Amino acid sequence: MYTDSRNTPLSEEALAGRELWQGYACQTCHQLYGQGGFLGPDLTNAASRVDSTRLVSLLTVGSGQMPPLGFSDEEAAAMAAFLREMDRPEIGRGELRLGNPGEGAGAQAAFERAIEAAVAAGEGEVAAEDVAEVAAGLAAYRIRPCSACHFPFRASPVGAPDLSLVAGSLAPDSLDRVLAEGRPLKGMPPPVPPLDDADRAAIMAFLEFLGANREQLEVATQALAADRRLDWRALPWWEFP
């Protein structure tokens, strides 16, 4: 059986984060080292894969099935400290990992890698002068929790649309307004952190690139996502389904 014995005690800030974890009953939906619920993702190694901007967004405005908790900056920092100090690879990993985590695996990572490769190679329908803006749009997309609701090349179960079709279905001024204000009545909060004029222009260029090159990017994404290997013998016991 897994035990939570550890040689290094939690810091005062992490202890405050643990109080928030317990007070908000986070374990009802999330697991730490095999203990907790299954509605939300396993957070054992969240500190290794969720950047601070996205964590603050998740703890304040929520995402998908996760409700907004309205954490203050101090509370968000405490929760980040708790997750950071709980992320102990030498104790084990509580998340099922397909393929090499360093390279990224799964549909979302494959989606981003396919776009990076196409932009770097100058492939697809994009003018040379627009390459930098498309890359900036991908970067702006990445640091926000867009992928929590939007799935590559299909609508998500929570109703978020396929982003590769958005530029063709919304007029530029309507798309710019959505990027600035969100669509709260349809479940999309305003972007966090907010997008300034340059960010919105870059994301619009990125979405236009997705739409114009949808077919080849989807094929490349599927090929990258298919290249996943799993050695069951290397997994700690709590990672088995």
XYZ file of N, CA and C in Angstrom:
723
model
N 0.845 -1.197 0.000
C 0.000 0.000 0.000
C 0.879 1.246 0.000
N 0.385 2.268 -0.666
C 1.100 3.543 -0.675
C 0.929 4.235 0.671
N 1.974 4.798 1.210
C 1.870 5.586 2.434
C 2.358 6.996 2.139
N 1.952 7.948 2.977
C 2.333 9.340 2.733
C 3.483 9.770 3.636
N 4.272 8.819 4.119
C 5.434 9.177 4.925
C 6.442 9.903 4.047
N 7.054 10.950 4.563
C 7.998 11.741 3.794
C 9.031 12.310 4.744
N 10.241 12.523 4.249
C 11.321 13.019 5.093
C 11.311 14.537 5.204
N 10.765 15.207 4.185
C 10.778 16.669 4.166
C 9.390 17.203 4.493
N 9.233 17.964 5.572
C 7.903 18.505 5.906
C 7.486 19.589 4.922
N 6.189 19.825 4.826
C 5.685 20.889 3.967
C 6.036 22.247 4.552
N 6.279 23.210 3.668
C 6.529 24.576 4.113
C 5.243 25.187 4.652
N 5.367 26.332 5.313
C 4.183 27.008 5.855
C 3.209 27.384 4.743
N 3.748 27.840 3.596
C 2.875 28.222 2.484
C 2.162 26.996 1.917
N 2.899 25.868 1.813
C 2.280 24.645 1.312
C 1.236 24.110 2.281
N 1.472 24.267 3.582
C 0.474 23.849 4.577
C -0.806 24.673 4.427
N -0.656 25.963 4.115
C -1.832 26.798 3.864
C -2.559 26.302 2.620
N -1.794 25.878 1.612
C -2.402 25.314 0.414
C -3.124 24.012 0.707
N -2.551 23.191 1.610
C -3.209 21.934 1.974
C -4.534 22.202 2.687
N -4.569 23.246 3.488
C -5.830 23.619 4.150
C -6.889 23.992 3.118
N -6.477 24.713 2.069
C -7.411 25.056 0.995
C -7.854 23.795 0.256
N -6.928 22.898 -0.024
C -7.237 21.620 -0.692
C -8.310 20.864 0.091
N -8.133 20.806 1.405
C -9.085 20.088 2.245
C -10.387 20.870 2.412
N -10.263 22.181 2.592
C -11.450 23.002 2.814
C -12.384 23.060 1.626
N -11.810 23.025 0.412
C -12.623 23.050 -0.803
C -12.921 21.637 -1.325
N -12.542 20.617 -0.546
C -12.817 19.218 -0.894
C -12.318 18.874 -2.300
N -11.106 19.326 -2.623
C -10.550 19.071 -3.951
C -10.413 17.576 -4.232
N -10.191 16.787 -3.151
C -10.018 15.344 -3.323
C -11.293 14.653 -3.779
N -12.429 15.343 -3.731
C -13.667 14.747 -4.235
C -13.571 14.466 -5.736
N -12.877 15.337 -6.452
C -12.756 15.200 -7.911
C -11.348 14.812 -8.357
N -10.322 15.176 -7.563
C -8.934 14.995 -7.985
C -8.198 14.015 -7.083
N -7.199 13.367 -7.655
C -6.371 12.433 -6.901
C -4.990 13.002 -6.617
N -4.427 12.565 -5.499
C -3.008 12.726 -5.208
C -2.484 11.347 -4.836
N -1.556 10.820 -5.610
C -0.982 9.507 -5.360
C -2.037 8.423 -5.151
N -3.015 8.419 -6.033
C -4.002 7.344 -6.005
C -5.149 7.538 -5.043
N -5.163 8.618 -4.282
C -6.218 8.847 -3.304
C -7.064 10.031 -3.731
N -8.364 9.809 -3.902
C -9.270 10.879 -4.295
C -10.231 10.426 -5.372
N -10.888 11.401 -5.996
C -11.920 11.107 -6.984
C -11.380 11.040 -8.400
N -12.285 10.743 -9.328
C -11.892 10.524 -10.716
C -12.579 11.489 -11.686
N -13.372 12.440 -11.193
C -14.064 13.350 -12.104
C -13.092 14.306 -12.779
N -12.112 14.791 -12.024
C -11.112 15.699 -12.582
C -9.789 14.990 -12.777
N -8.815 15.660 -13.393
C -7.514 15.031 -13.647
C -6.732 14.775 -12.366
N -5.847 13.789 -12.403
C -4.932 13.494 -11.302
C -3.960 14.675 -11.172
N -3.776 15.174 -9.954
C -2.945 16.354 -9.740
C -1.626 16.037 -9.051
N -1.273 14.752 -8.962
C -0.024 14.372 -8.309
C 1.161 15.134 -8.876
N 1.232 15.243 -10.179
C 2.365 15.896 -10.832
C 1.947 17.161 -11.569
N 0.885 17.807 -11.082
C 0.371 19.010 -11.747
C 1.423 20.114 -11.817
N 2.263 20.231 -10.798
C 3.254 21.305 -10.787
C 4.237 21.182 -11.943
N 4.431 19.955 -12.453
C 5.366 19.737 -13.554
C 4.772 20.065 -14.910
N 3.443 20.181 -14.987
C 2.830 20.311 -16.308
C 1.844 21.472 -16.437
N 1.504 22.151 -15.351
C 0.569 23.277 -15.422
C 1.322 24.548 -15.047
N 1.417 25.509 -15.972
C 2.156 26.729 -15.647
C 1.326 27.619 -14.728
N 1.991 28.598 -14.133
C 1.354 29.420 -13.110
C 0.169 30.208 -13.656
N 0.257 30.667 -14.910
C -0.849 31.439 -15.490
C -2.105 30.599 -15.596
N -1.936 29.364 -16.074
C -3.100 28.494 -16.208
C -3.654 28.092 -14.843
N -2.774 27.830 -13.878
C -3.244 27.447 -12.545
C -4.081 28.561 -11.928
N -3.607 29.805 -12.036
C -4.369 30.933 -11.485
C -5.735 31.033 -12.162
N -5.761 30.841 -13.488
C -7.038 30.882 -14.202
C -7.979 29.794 -13.714
N -7.469 28.578 -13.532
C -8.313 27.470 -13.077
C -8.859 27.727 -11.675
N -8.036 28.338 -10.819
C -8.446 28.566 -9.433
C -9.344 29.789 -9.267
N -9.424 30.627 -10.285
C -10.252 31.823 -10.174
C -11.530 31.723 -10.997
N -11.402 31.479 -12.302
C -12.590 31.448 -13.168
C -13.053 30.039 -13.507
N -12.255 29.004 -13.126
C -12.655 27.636 -13.417
C -12.472 27.290 -14.881
N -12.928 26.109 -15.251
C -12.824 25.666 -16.637
C -13.642 24.401 -16.810
N -14.519 24.388 -17.824
C -15.319 23.191 -18.073
C -16.152 22.825 -16.864
N -15.954 21.602 -16.336
C -16.712 21.141 -15.184
C -16.198 21.703 -13.865
N -15.025 22.316 -13.880
C -14.472 22.867 -12.638
C -15.073 24.233 -12.368
N -15.695 24.405 -11.212
C -16.354 25.690 -10.928
C -15.343 26.775 -10.588
N -15.717 28.042 -10.744
C -14.830 29.133 -10.326
C -14.720 29.178 -8.806
N -13.511 29.206 -8.289
C -13.304 29.232 -6.842
C -12.978 30.631 -6.333
N -12.637 31.527 -7.243
C -12.390 32.913 -6.842
C -11.208 33.074 -5.900
N -10.156 32.294 -6.065
C -8.998 32.381 -5.173
C -8.330 33.752 -5.280
N -7.867 34.259 -4.154
C -7.051 35.469 -4.155
C -5.646 35.104 -4.623
N -4.818 36.119 -4.878
C -3.438 35.859 -5.292
C -2.702 35.047 -4.222
N -2.941 35.384 -2.952
C -2.278 34.676 -1.854
C -2.719 33.217 -1.791
N -4.013 32.975 -1.981
C -4.525 31.602 -1.952
C -4.000 30.800 -3.139
N -3.970 31.423 -4.309
C -3.447 30.730 -5.490
C -1.978 30.368 -5.302
N -1.195 31.279 -4.693
C 0.217 31.004 -4.438
C 0.376 29.856 -3.443
N -0.497 29.804 -2.432
C -0.438 28.725 -1.438
C -0.766 27.380 -2.081
N -1.795 27.359 -2.944
C -2.140 26.102 -3.612
C -1.012 25.670 -4.543
N -0.399 26.633 -5.239
C 0.729 26.310 -6.119
C 1.876 25.711 -5.314
N 2.144 26.260 -4.122
C 3.215 25.735 -3.273
C 2.899 24.316 -2.817
N 1.641 24.064 -2.464
C 1.238 22.719 -2.039
C 1.427 21.706 -3.169
N 0.956 22.044 -4.367
C 1.090 21.126 -5.500
C 2.555 20.934 -5.880
N 3.332 22.002 -5.766
C 4.757 21.910 -6.101
C 5.480 20.967 -5.130
N 5.171 21.071 -3.844
C 5.850 20.237 -2.858
C 5.302 18.811 -2.814
N 4.102 18.615 -3.349
C 3.566 17.258 -3.452
C 4.102 16.520 -4.677
N 4.593 17.262 -5.645
C 5.097 16.668 -6.889
C 6.487 16.101 -6.625
N 6.526 14.821 -6.241
C 7.783 14.182 -5.854
C 8.034 12.953 -6.723
N 8.743 13.106 -7.841
C 8.982 11.955 -8.732
C 9.649 10.786 -8.032
N 10.450 11.065 -6.996
C 11.127 9.954 -6.322
C 10.154 9.103 -5.508
N 8.989 9.667 -5.158
C 7.955 8.889 -4.473
C 7.135 8.115 -5.493
N 6.870 8.746 -6.627
C 6.110 8.081 -7.674
C 5.341 9.082 -8.499
N 4.723 8.596 -9.541
C 3.904 9.434 -10.409
C 2.498 8.882 -10.430
N 1.528 9.729 -10.171
C 0.150 9.285 -10.081
C -0.645 9.433 -11.355
N -0.026 9.956 -12.412
C -0.744 10.167 -13.667
C -0.314 9.134 -14.687
N -1.270 8.533 -15.375
C -0.954 7.597 -16.443
C -0.304 8.363 -17.588
N 0.914 7.989 -17.958
C 1.651 8.713 -18.991
C 1.898 7.809 -20.174
N 1.377 8.184 -21.324
C 1.569 7.414 -22.545
C 2.673 8.063 -23.356
N 3.750 7.310 -23.608
C 4.848 7.875 -24.371
C 5.819 8.618 -23.464
N 6.624 9.451 -24.042
C 7.643 10.186 -23.322
C 7.090 11.533 -22.893
N 6.893 11.771 -21.563
C 6.324 13.040 -21.122
C 7.145 14.237 -21.557
N 8.470 14.040 -21.703
C 9.301 15.158 -22.119
C 8.992 15.622 -23.521
N 8.584 14.716 -24.375
C 8.273 15.083 -25.753
C 6.812 15.459 -25.921
N 5.981 15.094 -24.963
C 4.560 15.339 -25.086
C 3.878 14.195 -25.794
N 2.754 13.751 -25.265
C 2.020 12.655 -25.875
C 0.546 12.959 -25.759
N -0.235 12.324 -26.614
C -1.659 12.578 -26.582
C -2.065 13.560 -27.659
N -3.372 13.689 -27.838
C -3.890 14.482 -28.950
C -3.516 15.951 -28.854
N -3.627 16.546 -27.661
C -3.349 17.974 -27.534
C -1.874 18.279 -27.789
N -0.979 17.501 -27.198
C 0.452 17.717 -27.422
C 0.799 17.489 -28.893
N 0.203 16.458 -29.498
C 0.454 16.183 -30.916
C -0.047 17.326 -31.791
N -1.203 17.882 -31.448
C -1.787 19.016 -32.158
C -0.817 20.201 -32.165
N -0.285 20.519 -31.002
C 0.625 21.659 -30.896
C 1.938 21.388 -31.617
N 2.427 20.153 -31.531
C 3.676 19.811 -32.221
C 3.500 19.857 -33.730
N 2.336 19.434 -34.220
C 2.075 19.478 -35.658
C 2.063 20.919 -36.158
N 1.460 21.810 -35.389
C 1.414 23.225 -35.778
C 2.813 23.818 -35.744
N 3.567 23.536 -34.690
C 4.938 24.050 -34.581
C 5.775 23.632 -35.787
N 5.660 22.353 -36.139
C 6.457 21.830 -37.257
C 6.073 22.492 -38.570
N 4.772 22.675 -38.789
C 4.309 23.281 -40.034
C 4.752 24.736 -40.141
N 4.664 25.456 -39.031
C 5.064 26.868 -39.043
C 6.572 26.989 -39.242
N 7.344 26.154 -38.523
C 8.805 26.205 -38.629
C 9.288 25.873 -40.036
N 8.570 24.955 -40.701
C 8.971 24.550 -42.053
C 8.403 25.455 -43.135
N 7.579 26.422 -42.723
C 6.965 27.305 -43.704
C 5.948 26.610 -44.573
N 5.341 25.552 -44.043
C 4.366 24.789 -44.817
C 2.973 25.388 -44.659
N 2.098 25.049 -45.609
C 0.716 25.490 -45.515
C 0.508 26.867 -46.092
N -0.723 27.310 -45.999
C -1.108 28.594 -46.565
C -0.884 29.708 -45.545
N 0.327 30.210 -45.510
C 0.644 31.349 -44.662
C 1.775 32.123 -45.323
N 1.582 33.431 -45.418
C 2.606 34.271 -46.025
C 3.820 34.348 -45.101
N 4.992 34.530 -45.702
C 6.232 34.560 -44.926
C 6.180 35.619 -43.826
N 5.577 36.765 -44.136
C 5.528 37.841 -43.148
C 4.553 37.550 -42.002
N 3.701 36.527 -42.177
C 2.722 36.206 -41.138
C 3.154 35.057 -40.236
N 4.283 34.413 -40.534
C 4.724 33.255 -39.764
C 4.925 33.610 -38.297
N 5.582 34.738 -38.032
C 5.855 35.141 -36.654
C 4.558 35.396 -35.891
N 3.566 35.965 -36.582
C 2.305 36.244 -35.901
C 1.550 34.955 -35.581
N 1.590 33.982 -36.496
C 0.955 32.685 -36.229
C 1.628 32.015 -35.035
N 2.954 32.058 -34.981
C 3.689 31.477 -33.848
C 3.335 32.193 -32.552
N 3.185 33.520 -32.619
C 2.791 34.281 -31.425
C 1.375 33.910 -30.995
N 0.505 33.638 -31.974
C -0.852 33.216 -31.654
C -0.882 31.870 -30.962
N -0.051 30.944 -31.414
C 0.047 29.643 -30.750
C 0.544 29.812 -29.321
N 1.523 30.677 -29.112
C 2.051 30.912 -27.765
C 0.983 31.509 -26.852
N 0.201 32.463 -27.378
C -0.862 33.079 -26.584
C -1.948 32.065 -26.236
N -2.238 31.169 -27.169
C -3.210 30.092 -26.935
C -2.712 29.148 -25.853
N -1.437 28.825 -25.890
C -0.860 27.838 -24.976
C -0.884 28.282 -23.522
N -0.626 29.555 -23.246
C -0.504 29.981 -21.855
C -1.851 30.249 -21.209
N -2.919 30.049 -21.960
C -4.267 30.171 -21.395
C -4.924 28.790 -21.400
N -5.955 28.576 -20.589
C -6.544 27.229 -20.479
C -7.489 26.874 -21.625
N -7.138 27.304 -22.850
C -8.017 27.033 -24.005
C -8.228 25.537 -24.219
N -7.142 24.758 -24.060
C -7.230 23.329 -24.353
C -8.036 22.562 -23.318
N -8.390 23.208 -22.202
C -9.236 22.525 -21.217
C -10.631 22.290 -21.780
N -11.060 23.138 -22.707
C -12.409 23.009 -23.280
C -12.392 22.679 -24.767
N -11.413 23.199 -25.501
C -11.369 23.000 -26.954
C -10.497 21.802 -27.304
N -11.043 20.867 -28.064
C -10.325 19.669 -28.490
C -9.843 19.843 -29.930
N -8.727 19.196 -30.299
C -8.226 19.312 -31.675
C -9.187 18.707 -32.701
N -9.616 19.522 -33.639
C -10.365 19.101 -34.825
C -11.714 18.440 -34.519
N -12.311 18.769 -33.410
C -13.672 18.305 -33.118
C -14.244 19.118 -31.974
N -15.566 19.164 -31.906
C -16.217 19.833 -30.788
C -16.004 18.989 -29.534
N -15.904 19.637 -28.388
C -15.648 18.914 -27.140
C -16.959 18.530 -26.468
N -16.912 17.605 -25.501
C -18.137 17.194 -24.796
C -18.835 18.332 -24.066
N -18.081 19.409 -23.711
C -18.714 20.529 -23.017
C -19.264 21.564 -23.991
N -19.193 21.264 -25.294
C -19.795 22.142 -26.288
C -18.873 23.172 -26.890
N -17.579 23.148 -26.528
C -16.629 24.095 -27.111
C -16.394 23.723 -28.575
N -16.411 24.686 -29.488
C -16.307 24.366 -30.918
C -14.904 23.972 -31.342
N -14.824 23.360 -32.490
C -13.567 23.031 -33.151
C -12.914 24.343 -33.586
N -11.758 24.669 -33.028
C -11.125 25.955 -33.309
C -10.669 26.097 -34.751
N -10.473 24.982 -35.449
C -10.042 25.079 -36.844
C -11.163 25.553 -37.764
N -12.394 25.604 -37.243
C -13.533 26.053 -38.042
C -14.025 27.444 -37.643
N -13.460 27.978 -36.574
C -13.967 29.235 -36.014
C -13.764 30.412 -36.957
N -12.567 30.517 -37.552
C -12.293 31.668 -38.423
C -13.213 31.693 -39.631
N -13.710 30.531 -40.048
C -14.609 30.482 -41.193
C -16.063 30.690 -40.830
N -16.389 30.615 -39.532
C -17.789 30.742 -39.121
C -18.109 32.077 -38.465
N -17.088 32.827 -38.065
C -17.309 34.122 -37.431
C -16.632 35.222 -38.239
N -17.315 36.342 -38.379
C -16.702 37.504 -39.016
C -15.569 38.010 -38.135
N -14.544 38.644 -38.715
C -13.394 39.087 -37.918
C -13.766 39.943 -36.718
N -14.730 40.868 -36.876
C -15.087 41.715 -35.730
C -15.778 40.909 -34.635
N -16.583 39.905 -35.020
C -17.241 39.056 -34.027
C -16.215 38.189 -33.305
N -15.252 37.656 -34.045
C -14.214 36.835 -33.438
C -13.367 37.670 -32.489
N -13.047 38.886 -32.886
C -12.265 39.772 -32.025
C -13.015 40.051 -30.727
N -14.331 40.218 -30.810
C -15.135 40.481 -29.605
C -15.156 39.272 -28.678
N -15.258 38.072 -29.264
C -15.228 36.847 -28.450
C -13.890 36.723 -27.730
N -12.799 37.027 -28.436
C -11.478 36.925 -27.824
C -11.280 37.969 -26.730
N -11.976 39.073 -26.831
C -11.849 40.126 -25.822
C -12.760 39.891 -24.627
N -13.988 39.401 -24.886
C -15.007 39.339 -23.834
C -15.448 37.929 -23.481
N -15.070 36.933 -24.291
C -15.590 35.590 -24.086
C -17.041 35.506 -24.525
N -17.684 34.410 -24.162
C -19.117 34.219 -24.399
C -19.723 33.626 -23.129
N -19.822 34.422 -22.072
C -20.255 33.896 -20.768
C -21.586 33.155 -20.809
N -22.527 33.616 -21.625
C -23.834 32.957 -21.673
C -23.754 31.585 -22.327
N -22.664 31.315 -23.055
C -22.480 30.008 -23.679
C -21.384 29.194 -22.992
N -20.966 29.651 -21.815
C -20.002 28.886 -21.032
C -18.552 29.240 -21.248
N -18.256 30.244 -22.097
C -16.859 30.630 -22.318
C -16.547 31.904 -21.545
N -15.689 31.821 -20.513
C -15.337 33.019 -19.747
C -14.394 33.911 -20.536
N -14.238 35.174 -20.145
C -13.231 36.020 -20.787
C -11.850 35.400 -20.598
N -10.965 35.511 -21.595
C -9.634 34.907 -21.465
C -8.880 35.435 -20.254
N -8.154 34.547 -19.592
C -7.307 34.906 -18.460
C -5.911 34.354 -18.713
N -4.865 35.213 -18.734
C -4.937 36.666 -18.627
C -5.591 37.279 -19.863
N -6.118 38.516 -19.737
C -6.800 39.156 -20.873
C -5.887 39.289 -22.086
N -6.512 39.297 -23.250
C -5.770 39.456 -24.501
C -5.754 40.922 -24.909
N -4.573 41.478 -25.133
C -4.512 42.851 -25.632
C -4.684 42.823 -27.155
N -4.613 43.981 -27.785
C -4.846 44.068 -29.231
C -3.886 43.171 -30.013
N -2.604 43.178 -29.631
C -1.604 42.377 -30.339
C -1.874 40.885 -30.150
N -2.249 40.498 -28.930
C -2.563 39.087 -28.661
C -3.745 38.618 -29.508
N -4.786 39.454 -29.565
C -5.984 39.059 -30.324
C -5.672 38.939 -31.812
N -4.878 39.873 -32.324
C -4.498 39.799 -33.738
C -3.691 38.532 -34.010
N -2.801 38.165 -33.080
C -1.982 36.969 -33.257
C -2.842 35.711 -33.206
N -3.773 35.642 -32.265
C -4.631 34.454 -32.172
C -5.546 34.359 -33.394
N -6.011 35.486 -33.890
C -6.830 35.440 -35.107
C -6.014 34.911 -36.287
N -4.745 35.309 -36.382
C -3.873 34.778 -37.443
C -3.663 33.280 -37.254
N -3.502 32.861 -36.017
C -3.337 31.443 -35.693
C -4.584 30.639 -36.079
N -5.772 31.171 -35.756
C -7.017 30.480 -36.096
C -7.245 30.426 -37.609
N -6.881 31.495 -38.307
C -6.987 31.486 -39.770
C -6.042 30.447 -40.370
N -4.850 30.315 -39.785
C -3.885 29.302 -40.238
C -4.456 27.899 -40.011
N -5.091 27.669 -38.860
C -5.718 26.375 -38.588
C -6.779 26.052 -39.635
N -7.625 27.035 -39.919
C -8.700 26.806 -40.873
C -8.199 26.546 -42.277
N -7.185 27.302 -42.691
C -6.674 27.177 -44.055
C -5.902 25.877 -44.273
N -5.360 25.311 -43.178
C -4.515 24.115 -43.297
C -5.063 22.949 -42.472
N -6.372 22.955 -42.279
C -6.997 21.990 -41.380
C -6.681 20.543 -41.752
N -6.822 20.205 -43.015
C -6.678 18.809 -43.429
C -5.276 18.280 -43.167
N -4.245 19.022 -43.586
C -2.886 18.522 -43.402
C -2.490 18.521 -41.937
N -2.968 19.496 -41.167
C -2.643 19.526 -39.737
C -3.319 18.383 -38.988
N -4.533 18.036 -39.393
C -5.229 16.921 -38.745
C -4.499 15.610 -39.011
N -4.051 15.410 -40.251
C -3.298 14.194 -40.597
C -2.005 14.130 -39.783
N -1.294 15.259 -39.690
C -0.032 15.293 -38.943
C -0.272 15.045 -37.455
N -1.362 15.607 -36.923
C -1.696 15.404 -35.508
C -1.980 13.935 -35.225
N -2.755 13.305 -36.081
C -3.086 11.890 -35.895
C -1.834 11.021 -35.952
N -0.917 11.351 -36.842
C 0.314 10.568 -36.959
C 1.174 10.702 -35.700
N 1.263 11.914 -35.169
C 2.064 12.129 -33.957
C 1.401 11.494 -32.741
N 0.079 11.596 -32.648
C -0.631 11.024 -31.500
C -0.576 9.504 -31.508
N -0.465 8.913 -32.700
C -0.436 7.453 -32.798
C 0.892 6.882 -32.322
N 1.918 7.725 -32.286
C 3.255 7.256 -31.907
C 3.420 7.328 -30.396
N 2.631 6.530 -29.689
C 2.680 6.494 -28.232
C 2.977 5.068 -27.786
N 3.903 4.938 -26.856
C 4.282 3.622 -26.367
C 4.087 3.585 -24.859
N 3.705 2.444 -24.358
C 3.455 2.300 -22.927
C 4.061 1.002 -22.429
N 4.960 1.102 -21.464
C 5.543 -0.067 -20.826
C 4.844 -0.257 -19.490
N 3.882 -1.184 -19.430
C 3.097 -1.394 -18.212
C 3.972 -1.776 -17.026
N 5.106 -2.463 -17.300
C 5.957 -2.911 -16.201
C 6.630 -1.743 -15.490
N 6.737 -0.592 -16.168
C 7.417 0.558 -15.578
C 6.487 1.436 -14.750
N 5.192 1.120 -14.738
C 4.225 1.963 -14.038
C 4.086 1.541 -12.581
N 4.085 2.518 -11.637
C 3.767 2.189 -10.246
C 2.353 1.623 -10.160
N 2.048 0.914 -9.076
C 0.784 0.184 -9.010
C -0.444 1.083 -9.127
N -0.377 2.336 -8.624
C -1.585 3.172 -8.636
C -1.896 3.742 -10.014
N -1.008 3.525 -10.997
C -1.287 4.030 -12.335
C -2.091 3.038 -13.167
N -2.290 1.820 -12.677
C -3.079 0.867 -13.441
C -4.545 1.231 -13.355
N -5.326 1.051 -14.477
C -6.743 1.364 -14.439
C -7.492 0.407 -13.526
